[in-house]
Amino acid sequence: MIPLIIIGAPRSGSTFFTTAINRHPQIFVTNELRAWNVVANIADRLRKPSEMLPEHPLRNAYAKSVIKSLVDNIREFYAQEVNKTNLGCPVLSEQHYYRRVAVFGDKNPGYADANNNGCLDLMIEALPEAKFIHVYRDPRSCITSYLKLPIYSDDIDVTIKNWLRHTEPAIALGDKLLDDRFMSVRYEDFVSKKGLSIADRLVAFLGVDGRPEIRDFLEMERAQRTPYRAPVTPIEKLGGTSFKEHLTPEQIKMIQDKCGPIMKRLGYA
């Protein structure tokens, strides 16, 4: 099975994206299991001599052995769980049990969080065959959501930094990897008619069978939107851009001033 890691700033549509690709019976991607955070945290502690693991001629060899065991454990865990769950997603049917999975993985914005330094590098090293997908969205829309949700902040400067610290490492990762290992998906395109061609590129990128499930899901969602993951946008406006209705001109200018180079890189005016 090919490992797949999905990253993207919070509120960028990565949950919707993960739900969509999980419609394909050969794909099994959990939503923020965060298993790799565990491995990264342990690996970080093993790299630094401590009272529990002091300097020793075999310390580095032991550390590598522990990390390899944890990576093998993740592979085994996913292989065992593949046919026991539909991932808790209401749009997945019983056909997703007893299937031949070719791609497994996890979606988690935190993997690309600059505060979680080293996690992406660890996955690249430990999983040389892994593929990565970056789902991104206009920062003005993301920050509108941050400001509305208590779990983030009502300080716009803090929310801007939150978007940047998830997005900049993801872009840097794409610059580092070849096209056969890294793919970027613009949320606004994925929920539009362009989503059908993106679905075809995804199937080719992941090397799974050219089945219609992802395309069918996108067609269904364009006809009748389904809210995912604590939406703050009215259902009738899901998939659209409505930040101008919620942000002041001063807030919009502040976002554009601080995020401008990245916005330009991602194709936002």
PDB file of N, CA and C in Angstrom, residues 112-207:
ATOM      1  N   ALA A 112       2.131  19.823   8.749  1.00  0.00           N
ATOM      2  CA  ALA A 112       2.871  20.887   8.077  1.00  0.00           C
ATOM      3  C   ALA A 112       2.975  22.147   8.931  1.00  0.00           C
ATOM      4  N   ASP A 113       2.618  22.039  10.192  1.00  0.00           N
ATOM      5  CA  ASP A 113       2.698  23.183  11.086  1.00  0.00           C
ATOM      6  C   ASP A 113       4.162  23.459  11.419  1.00  0.00           C
ATOM      7  N   ALA A 114       4.601  24.701  11.218  1.00  0.00           N
ATOM      8  CA  ALA A 114       5.989  25.058  11.520  1.00  0.00           C
ATOM      9  C   ALA A 114       6.326  24.817  12.990  1.00  0.00           C
ATOM     10  N   ASN A 115       5.303  24.820  13.863  1.00  0.00           N
ATOM     11  CA  ASN A 115       5.537  24.519  15.280  1.00  0.00           C
ATOM     12  C   ASN A 115       5.801  23.042  15.518  1.00  0.00           C
ATOM     13  N   ASN A 116       5.540  22.220  14.501  1.00  0.00           N
ATOM     14  CA  ASN A 116       5.774  20.777  14.592  1.00  0.00           C
ATOM     15  C   ASN A 116       6.981  20.437  13.721  1.00  0.00           C
ATOM     16  N   ASN A 117       8.040  21.170  13.891  1.00  0.00           N
ATOM     17  CA  ASN A 117       9.222  21.095  13.041  1.00  0.00           C
ATOM     18  C   ASN A 117       9.796  19.678  12.996  1.00  0.00           C
ATOM     19  N   GLY A 118      10.067  19.203  11.799  1.00  0.00           N
ATOM     20  CA  GLY A 118      10.701  17.901  11.632  1.00  0.00           C
ATOM     21  C   GLY A 118       9.758  16.785  11.255  1.00  0.00           C
ATOM     22  N   CYS A 119       8.450  16.995  11.388  1.00  0.00           N
ATOM     23  CA  CYS A 119       7.494  15.920  11.120  1.00  0.00           C
ATOM     24  C   CYS A 119       7.486  15.535   9.641  1.00  0.00           C
ATOM     25  N   LEU A 120       7.430  16.528   8.751  1.00  0.00           N
ATOM     26  CA  LEU A 120       7.430  16.232   7.315  1.00  0.00           C
ATOM     27  C   LEU A 120       8.741  15.579   6.892  1.00  0.00           C
ATOM     28  N   ASP A 121       9.857  16.087   7.404  1.00  0.00           N
ATOM     29  CA  ASP A 121      11.165  15.508   7.056  1.00  0.00           C
ATOM     30  C   ASP A 121      11.243  14.056   7.499  1.00  0.00           C
ATOM     31  N   LEU A 122      10.698  13.765   8.672  1.00  0.00           N
ATOM     32  CA  LEU A 122      10.695  12.391   9.169  1.00  0.00           C
ATOM     33  C   LEU A 122       9.916  11.478   8.241  1.00  0.00           C
ATOM     34  N   MET A 123       8.742  11.931   7.778  1.00  0.00           N
ATOM     35  CA  MET A 123       7.913  11.104   6.898  1.00  0.00           C
ATOM     36  C   MET A 123       8.601  10.878   5.555  1.00  0.00           C
ATOM     37  N   ILE A 124       9.263  11.907   5.033  1.00  0.00           N
ATOM     38  CA  ILE A 124       9.981  11.747   3.765  1.00  0.00           C
ATOM     39  C   ILE A 124      11.077  10.703   3.900  1.00  0.00           C
ATOM     40  N   GLU A 125      11.779  10.751   5.033  1.00  0.00           N
ATOM     41  CA  GLU A 125      12.887   9.813   5.255  1.00  0.00           C
ATOM     42  C   GLU A 125      12.394   8.402   5.541  1.00  0.00           C
ATOM     43  N   ALA A 126      11.366   8.293   6.392  1.00  0.00           N
ATOM     44  CA  ALA A 126      10.882   6.970   6.818  1.00  0.00           C
ATOM     45  C   ALA A 126      10.007   6.306   5.765  1.00  0.00           C
ATOM     46  N   LEU A 127       9.389   7.108   4.881  1.00  0.00           N
ATOM     47  CA  LEU A 127       8.485   6.580   3.860  1.00  0.00           C
ATOM     48  C   LEU A 127       8.916   7.095   2.488  1.00  0.00           C
ATOM     49  N   PRO A 128       9.964   6.556   1.924  1.00  0.00           N
ATOM     50  CA  PRO A 128      10.464   7.070   0.642  1.00  0.00           C
ATOM     51  C   PRO A 128       9.474   6.944  -0.501  1.00  0.00           C
ATOM     52  N   GLU A 129       8.457   6.096  -0.342  1.00  0.00           N
ATOM     53  CA  GLU A 129       7.460   5.925  -1.397  1.00  0.00           C
ATOM     54  C   GLU A 129       6.194   6.749  -1.132  1.00  0.00           C
ATOM     55  N   ALA A 130       6.170   7.497  -0.033  1.00  0.00           N
ATOM     56  CA  ALA A 130       4.967   8.239   0.343  1.00  0.00           C
ATOM     57  C   ALA A 130       4.679   9.372  -0.635  1.00  0.00           C
ATOM     58  N   LYS A 131       3.384   9.686  -0.766  1.00  0.00           N
ATOM     59  CA  LYS A 131       2.939  10.814  -1.580  1.00  0.00           C
ATOM     60  C   LYS A 131       2.261  11.835  -0.666  1.00  0.00           C
ATOM     61  N   PHE A 132       2.319  13.099  -1.087  1.00  0.00           N
ATOM     62  CA  PHE A 132       1.781  14.195  -0.286  1.00  0.00           C
ATOM     63  C   PHE A 132       0.845  15.044  -1.135  1.00  0.00           C
ATOM     64  N   ILE A 133      -0.270  15.462  -0.541  1.00  0.00           N
ATOM     65  CA  ILE A 133      -1.204  16.355  -1.218  1.00  0.00           C
ATOM     66  C   ILE A 133      -1.430  17.576  -0.333  1.00  0.00           C
ATOM     67  N   HIS A 134      -1.252  18.753  -0.912  1.00  0.00           N
ATOM     68  CA  HIS A 134      -1.484  20.014  -0.202  1.00  0.00           C
ATOM     69  C   HIS A 134      -2.800  20.608  -0.693  1.00  0.00           C
ATOM     70  N   VAL A 135      -3.772  20.711   0.202  1.00  0.00           N
ATOM     71  CA  VAL A 135      -5.052  21.342  -0.107  1.00  0.00           C
ATOM     72  C   VAL A 135      -4.989  22.777   0.422  1.00  0.00           C
ATOM     73  N   TYR A 136      -5.202  23.745  -0.452  1.00  0.00           N
ATOM     74  CA  TYR A 136      -5.086  25.133  -0.016  1.00  0.00           C
ATOM     75  C   TYR A 136      -6.320  25.938  -0.422  1.00  0.00           C
ATOM     76  N   ARG A 137      -6.492  27.055   0.275  1.00  0.00           N
ATOM     77  CA  ARG A 137      -7.667  27.914   0.072  1.00  0.00           C
ATOM     78  C   ARG A 137      -7.259  29.369   0.298  1.00  0.00           C
ATOM     79  N   ASP A 138      -7.972  30.287  -0.283  1.00  0.00           N
ATOM     80  CA  ASP A 138      -7.731  31.712  -0.117  1.00  0.00           C
ATOM     81  C   ASP A 138      -7.602  32.036   1.380  1.00  0.00           C
ATOM     82  N   PRO A 139      -6.479  32.646   1.795  1.00  0.00           N
ATOM     83  CA  PRO A 139      -6.310  32.933   3.223  1.00  0.00           C
ATOM     84  C   PRO A 139      -7.384  33.853   3.782  1.00  0.00           C
ATOM     85  N   ARG A 140      -7.971  34.706   2.951  1.00  0.00           N
ATOM     86  CA  ARG A 140      -9.023  35.596   3.431  1.00  0.00           C
ATOM     87  C   ARG A 140     -10.252  34.800   3.862  1.00  0.00           C
ATOM     88  N   SER A 141     -10.530  33.709   3.156  1.00  0.00           N
ATOM     89  CA  SER A 141     -11.646  32.838   3.546  1.00  0.00           C
ATOM     90  C   SER A 141     -11.296  32.036   4.795  1.00  0.00           C
ATOM     91  N   CYS A 142     -10.068  31.504   4.846  1.00  0.00           N
ATOM     92  CA  CYS A 142      -9.639  30.723   6.014  1.00  0.00           C
ATOM     93  C   CYS A 142      -9.674  31.589   7.267  1.00  0.00           C
ATOM     94  N   ILE A 143      -9.131  32.796   7.163  1.00  0.00           N
ATOM     95  CA  ILE A 143      -9.036  33.666   8.330  1.00  0.00           C
ATOM     96  C   ILE A 143     -10.412  34.137   8.779  1.00  0.00           C
ATOM     97  N   THR A 144     -11.343  34.275   7.845  1.00  0.00           N
ATOM     98  CA  THR A 144     -12.729  34.573   8.223  1.00  0.00           C
ATOM     99  C   THR A 144     -13.256  33.487   9.156  1.00  0.00           C
ATOM    100  N   SER A 145     -12.964  32.226   8.829  1.00  0.00           N
ATOM    101  CA  SER A 145     -13.396  31.112   9.688  1.00  0.00           C
ATOM    102  C   SER A 145     -12.683  31.139  11.029  1.00  0.00           C
ATOM    103  N   TYR A 146     -11.371  31.392  11.019  1.00  0.00           N
ATOM    104  CA  TYR A 146     -10.631  31.444  12.286  1.00  0.00           C
ATOM    105  C   TYR A 146     -11.252  32.463  13.246  1.00  0.00           C
ATOM    106  N   LEU A 147     -11.580  33.637  12.712  1.00  0.00           N
ATOM    107  CA  LEU A 147     -12.097  34.710  13.560  1.00  0.00           C
ATOM    108  C   LEU A 147     -13.471  34.381  14.140  1.00  0.00           C
ATOM    109  N   LYS A 148     -14.184  33.445  13.499  1.00  0.00           N
ATOM    110  CA  LYS A 148     -15.530  33.094  13.956  1.00  0.00           C
ATOM    111  C   LYS A 148     -15.543  31.922  14.934  1.00  0.00           C
ATOM    112  N   LEU A 149     -14.432  31.207  15.042  1.00  0.00           N
ATOM    113  CA  LEU A 149     -14.404  30.005  15.865  1.00  0.00           C
ATOM    114  C   LEU A 149     -13.561  30.227  17.118  1.00  0.00           C
ATOM    115  N   PRO A 150     -14.112  29.960  18.296  1.00  0.00           N
ATOM    116  CA  PRO A 150     -13.394  30.196  19.555  1.00  0.00           C
ATOM    117  C   PRO A 150     -12.088  29.403  19.677  1.00  0.00           C
ATOM    118  N   ILE A 151     -11.989  28.267  18.976  1.00  0.00           N
ATOM    119  CA  ILE A 151     -10.783  27.443  19.121  1.00  0.00           C
ATOM    120  C   ILE A 151      -9.563  28.109  18.487  1.00  0.00           C
ATOM    121  N   TYR A 152      -9.783  29.129  17.672  1.00  0.00           N
ATOM    122  CA  TYR A 152      -8.660  29.837  17.065  1.00  0.00           C
ATOM    123  C   TYR A 152      -8.411  31.135  17.840  1.00  0.00           C
ATOM    124  N   SER A 153      -8.702  32.270  17.276  1.00  0.00           N
ATOM    125  CA  SER A 153      -8.440  33.540  17.961  1.00  0.00           C
ATOM    126  C   SER A 153      -9.264  34.641  17.303  1.00  0.00           C
ATOM    127  N   ASP A 154      -9.544  35.681  18.086  1.00  0.00           N
ATOM    128  CA  ASP A 154     -10.220  36.847  17.509  1.00  0.00           C
ATOM    129  C   ASP A 154      -9.205  37.948  17.187  1.00  0.00           C
ATOM    130  N   ASP A 155      -7.934  37.612  17.304  1.00  0.00           N
ATOM    131  CA  ASP A 155      -6.852  38.531  16.961  1.00  0.00           C
ATOM    132  C   ASP A 155      -6.418  38.229  15.531  1.00  0.00           C
ATOM    133  N   ILE A 156      -6.653  39.149  14.611  1.00  0.00           N
ATOM    134  CA  ILE A 156      -6.389  38.861  13.200  1.00  0.00           C
ATOM    135  C   ILE A 156      -4.912  38.604  12.936  1.00  0.00           C
ATOM    136  N   ASP A 157      -4.034  39.240  13.680  1.00  0.00           N
ATOM    137  CA  ASP A 157      -2.605  39.002  13.487  1.00  0.00           C
ATOM    138  C   ASP A 157      -2.252  37.557  13.832  1.00  0.00           C
ATOM    139  N   VAL A 158      -2.855  37.037  14.883  1.00  0.00           N
ATOM    140  CA  VAL A 158      -2.621  35.639  15.277  1.00  0.00           C
ATOM    141  C   VAL A 158      -3.137  34.688  14.199  1.00  0.00           C
ATOM    142  N   THR A 159      -4.310  34.999  13.637  1.00  0.00           N
ATOM    143  CA  THR A 159      -4.889  34.110  12.629  1.00  0.00           C
ATOM    144  C   THR A 159      -4.084  34.131  11.326  1.00  0.00           C
ATOM    145  N   ILE A 160      -3.540  35.284  10.988  1.00  0.00           N
ATOM    146  CA  ILE A 160      -2.685  35.358   9.798  1.00  0.00           C
ATOM    147  C   ILE A 160      -1.454  34.475   9.983  1.00  0.00           C
ATOM    148  N   LYS A 161      -0.840  34.567  11.142  1.00  0.00           N
ATOM    149  CA  LYS A 161       0.334  33.743  11.432  1.00  0.00           C
ATOM    150  C   LYS A 161      -0.021  32.259  11.402  1.00  0.00           C
ATOM    151  N   ASN A 162      -1.232  31.919  11.849  1.00  0.00           N
ATOM    152  CA  ASN A 162      -1.677  30.522  11.843  1.00  0.00           C
ATOM    153  C   ASN A 162      -1.736  29.985  10.414  1.00  0.00           C
ATOM    154  N   TRP A 163      -2.311  30.783   9.497  1.00  0.00           N
ATOM    155  CA  TRP A 163      -2.385  30.347   8.102  1.00  0.00           C
ATOM    156  C   TRP A 163      -0.991  30.208   7.489  1.00  0.00           C
ATOM    157  N   LEU A 164      -0.142  31.183   7.750  1.00  0.00           N
ATOM    158  CA  LEU A 164       1.201  31.167   7.166  1.00  0.00           C
ATOM    159  C   LEU A 164       2.031  29.992   7.684  1.00  0.00           C
ATOM    160  N   ARG A 165       1.921  29.697   8.961  1.00  0.00           N
ATOM    161  CA  ARG A 165       2.793  28.659   9.519  1.00  0.00           C
ATOM    162  C   ARG A 165       2.392  27.248   9.070  1.00  0.00           C
ATOM    163  N   HIS A 166       1.182  27.114   8.523  1.00  0.00           N
ATOM    164  CA  HIS A 166       0.769  25.833   7.936  1.00  0.00           C
ATOM    165  C   HIS A 166       1.024  25.797   6.424  1.00  0.00           C
ATOM    166  N   THR A 167       0.969  26.959   5.797  1.00  0.00           N
ATOM    167  CA  THR A 167       1.039  27.009   4.339  1.00  0.00           C
ATOM    168  C   THR A 167       2.461  27.082   3.821  1.00  0.00           C
ATOM    169  N   GLU A 168       3.303  27.864   4.443  1.00  0.00           N
ATOM    170  CA  GLU A 168       4.682  28.017   3.969  1.00  0.00           C
ATOM    171  C   GLU A 168       5.456  26.702   3.990  1.00  0.00           C
ATOM    172  N   PRO A 169       5.376  25.880   5.058  1.00  0.00           N
ATOM    173  CA  PRO A 169       6.079  24.589   5.026  1.00  0.00           C
ATOM    174  C   PRO A 169       5.545  23.650   3.947  1.00  0.00           C
ATOM    175  N   ALA A 170       4.238  23.712   3.674  1.00  0.00           N
ATOM    176  CA  ALA A 170       3.651  22.858   2.639  1.00  0.00           C
ATOM    177  C   ALA A 170       4.184  23.228   1.265  1.00  0.00           C
ATOM    178  N   ILE A 171       4.297  24.531   1.003  1.00  0.00           N
ATOM    179  CA  ILE A 171       4.846  24.983  -0.273  1.00  0.00           C
ATOM    180  C   ILE A 171       6.319  24.586  -0.391  1.00  0.00           C
ATOM    181  N   ALA A 172       7.056  24.742   0.704  1.00  0.00           N
ATOM    182  CA  ALA A 172       8.475  24.354   0.704  1.00  0.00           C
ATOM    183  C   ALA A 172       8.630  22.866   0.432  1.00  0.00           C
ATOM    184  N   LEU A 173       7.713  22.056   0.964  1.00  0.00           N
ATOM    185  CA  LEU A 173       7.758  20.618   0.713  1.00  0.00           C
ATOM    186  C   LEU A 173       7.548  20.325  -0.766  1.00  0.00           C
ATOM    187  N   GLY A 174       6.604  21.024  -1.380  1.00  0.00           N
ATOM    188  CA  GLY A 174       6.352  20.833  -2.801  1.00  0.00           C
ATOM    189  C   GLY A 174       7.548  21.200  -3.655  1.00  0.00           C
ATOM    190  N   ASP A 175       8.292  22.219  -3.222  1.00  0.00           N
ATOM    191  CA  ASP A 175       9.496  22.612  -3.953  1.00  0.00           C
ATOM    192  C   ASP A 175      10.590  21.551  -3.837  1.00  0.00           C
ATOM    193  N   LYS A 176      10.529  20.777  -2.756  1.00  0.00           N
ATOM    194  CA  LYS A 176      11.571  19.785  -2.487  1.00  0.00           C
ATOM    195  C   LYS A 176      11.310  18.457  -3.208  1.00  0.00           C
ATOM    196  N   LEU A 177      10.031  18.092  -3.356  1.00  0.00           N
ATOM    197  CA  LEU A 177       9.676  16.784  -3.904  1.00  0.00           C
ATOM    198  C   LEU A 177       9.382  16.865  -5.400  1.00  0.00           C
ATOM    199  N   LEU A 178       9.516  15.722  -6.066  1.00  0.00           N
ATOM    200  CA  LEU A 178       9.179  15.638  -7.476  1.00  0.00           C
ATOM    201  C   LEU A 178       7.665  15.561  -7.649  1.00  0.00           C
ATOM    202  N   ASP A 179       7.201  15.820  -8.868  1.00  0.00           N
ATOM    203  CA  ASP A 179       5.764  15.849  -9.139  1.00  0.00           C
ATOM    204  C   ASP A 179       5.082  14.509  -8.902  1.00  0.00           C
ATOM    205  N   ASP A 180       5.833  13.415  -8.958  1.00  0.00           N
ATOM    206  CA  ASP A 180       5.199  12.113  -8.749  1.00  0.00           C
ATOM    207  C   ASP A 180       4.965  11.824  -7.266  1.00  0.00           C
ATOM    208  N   ARG A 181       5.447  12.726  -6.383  1.00  0.00           N
ATOM    209  CA  ARG A 181       5.246  12.535  -4.948  1.00  0.00           C
ATOM    210  C   ARG A 181       4.435  13.649  -4.306  1.00  0.00           C
ATOM    211  N   PHE A 182       4.249  14.760  -5.016  1.00  0.00           N
ATOM    212  CA  PHE A 182       3.571  15.904  -4.412  1.00  0.00           C
ATOM    213  C   PHE A 182       2.549  16.486  -5.386  1.00  0.00           C
ATOM    214  N   MET A 183       1.362  16.775  -4.853  1.00  0.00           N
ATOM    215  CA  MET A 183       0.303  17.376  -5.668  1.00  0.00           C
ATOM    216  C   MET A 183      -0.383  18.476  -4.863  1.00  0.00           C
ATOM    217  N   SER A 184      -0.679  19.590  -5.500  1.00  0.00           N
ATOM    218  CA  SER A 184      -1.417  20.678  -4.867  1.00  0.00           C
ATOM    219  C   SER A 184      -2.844  20.716  -5.406  1.00  0.00           C
ATOM    220  N   VAL A 185      -3.805  20.965  -4.519  1.00  0.00           N
ATOM    221  CA  VAL A 185      -5.216  21.044  -4.911  1.00  0.00           C
ATOM    222  C   VAL A 185      -5.809  22.325  -4.346  1.00  0.00           C
ATOM    223  N   ARG A 186      -6.307  23.169  -5.224  1.00  0.00           N
ATOM    224  CA  ARG A 186      -6.954  24.414  -4.811  1.00  0.00           C
ATOM    225  C   ARG A 186      -8.415  24.122  -4.492  1.00  0.00           C
ATOM    226  N   TYR A 187      -8.815  24.416  -3.244  1.00  0.00           N
ATOM    227  CA  TYR A 187     -10.162  24.083  -2.785  1.00  0.00           C
ATOM    228  C   TYR A 187     -11.240  24.693  -3.666  1.00  0.00           C
ATOM    229  N   GLU A 188     -11.089  25.956  -4.019  1.00  0.00           N
ATOM    230  CA  GLU A 188     -12.107  26.635  -4.823  1.00  0.00           C
ATOM    231  C   GLU A 188     -12.323  25.956  -6.168  1.00  0.00           C
ATOM    232  N   ASP A 189     -11.273  25.357  -6.714  1.00  0.00           N
ATOM    233  CA  ASP A 189     -11.401  24.619  -7.972  1.00  0.00           C
ATOM    234  C   ASP A 189     -12.025  23.244  -7.739  1.00  0.00           C
ATOM    235  N   PHE A 190     -11.649  22.627  -6.625  1.00  0.00           N
ATOM    236  CA  PHE A 190     -12.111  21.263  -6.356  1.00  0.00           C
ATOM    237  C   PHE A 190     -13.620  21.189  -6.178  1.00  0.00           C
ATOM    238  N   VAL A 191     -14.226  22.251  -5.643  1.00  0.00           N
ATOM    239  CA  VAL A 191     -15.679  22.240  -5.432  1.00  0.00           C
ATOM    240  C   VAL A 191     -16.442  22.826  -6.621  1.00  0.00           C
ATOM    241  N   SER A 192     -15.719  23.213  -7.672  1.00  0.00           N
ATOM    242  CA  SER A 192     -16.360  23.723  -8.880  1.00  0.00           C
ATOM    243  C   SER A 192     -16.364  22.639  -9.963  1.00  0.00           C
ATOM    244  N   LYS A 193     -16.757  23.009 -11.170  1.00  0.00           N
ATOM    245  CA  LYS A 193     -16.727  22.048 -12.269  1.00  0.00           C
ATOM    246  C   LYS A 193     -15.324  21.540 -12.553  1.00  0.00           C
ATOM    247  N   LYS A 194     -14.322  22.342 -12.210  1.00  0.00           N
ATOM    248  CA  LYS A 194     -12.933  21.928 -12.404  1.00  0.00           C
ATOM    249  C   LYS A 194     -12.583  20.705 -11.552  1.00  0.00           C
ATOM    250  N   GLY A 195     -13.394  20.463 -10.525  1.00  0.00           N
ATOM    251  CA  GLY A 195     -13.128  19.339  -9.637  1.00  0.00           C
ATOM    252  C   GLY A 195     -13.106  18.001 -10.349  1.00  0.00           C
ATOM    253  N   LEU A 196     -13.862  17.873 -11.432  1.00  0.00           N
ATOM    254  CA  LEU A 196     -13.905  16.603 -12.154  1.00  0.00           C
ATOM    255  C   LEU A 196     -12.560  16.286 -12.797  1.00  0.00           C
ATOM    256  N   SER A 197     -11.918  17.290 -13.384  1.00  0.00           N
ATOM    257  CA  SER A 197     -10.602  17.050 -13.979  1.00  0.00           C
ATOM    258  C   SER A 197      -9.553  16.847 -12.894  1.00  0.00           C
ATOM    259  N   ILE A 198      -9.717  17.522 -11.741  1.00  0.00           N
ATOM    260  CA  ILE A 198      -8.802  17.299 -10.621  1.00  0.00           C
ATOM    261  C   ILE A 198      -8.932  15.865 -10.124  1.00  0.00           C
ATOM    262  N   ALA A 199     -10.169  15.358 -10.079  1.00  0.00           N
ATOM    263  CA  ALA A 199     -10.389  13.974  -9.657  1.00  0.00           C
ATOM    264  C   ALA A 199      -9.652  13.000 -10.575  1.00  0.00           C
ATOM    265  N   ASP A 200      -9.664  13.278 -11.871  1.00  0.00           N
ATOM    266  CA  ASP A 200      -8.947  12.410 -12.814  1.00  0.00           C
ATOM    267  C   ASP A 200      -7.444  12.475 -12.575  1.00  0.00           C
ATOM    268  N   ARG A 201      -6.925  13.666 -12.278  1.00  0.00           N
ATOM    269  CA  ARG A 201      -5.494  13.793 -11.987  1.00  0.00           C
ATOM    270  C   ARG A 201      -5.131  13.082 -10.690  1.00  0.00           C
ATOM    271  N   LEU A 202      -6.030  13.117  -9.710  1.00  0.00           N
ATOM    272  CA  LEU A 202      -5.797  12.432  -8.445  1.00  0.00           C
ATOM    273  C   LEU A 202      -5.674  10.930  -8.642  1.00  0.00           C
ATOM    274  N   VAL A 203      -6.581  10.384  -9.442  1.00  0.00           N
ATOM    275  CA  VAL A 203      -6.556   8.942  -9.713  1.00  0.00           C
ATOM    276  C   VAL A 203      -5.231   8.546 -10.355  1.00  0.00           C
ATOM    277  N   ALA A 204      -4.764   9.359 -11.302  1.00  0.00           N
ATOM    278  CA  ALA A 204      -3.491   9.074 -11.956  1.00  0.00           C
ATOM    279  C   ALA A 204      -2.323   9.244 -10.984  1.00  0.00           C
ATOM    280  N   PHE A 205      -2.370  10.288 -10.166  1.00  0.00           N
ATOM    281  CA  PHE A 205      -1.304  10.575  -9.199  1.00  0.00           C
ATOM    282  C   PHE A 205      -1.152   9.445  -8.192  1.00  0.00           C
ATOM    283  N   LEU A 206      -2.286   8.897  -7.733  1.00  0.00           N
ATOM    284  CA  LEU A 206      -2.260   7.852  -6.713  1.00  0.00           C
ATOM    285  C   LEU A 206      -2.128   6.449  -7.307  1.00  0.00           C
ATOM    286  N   GLY A 207      -2.303   6.330  -8.600  1.00  0.00           N
ATOM    287  CA  GLY A 207      -2.144   5.031  -9.237  1.00  0.00           C
ATOM    288  C   GLY A 207      -3.249   4.044  -8.932  1.00  0.00           C
TER     289      GLY A 207
END
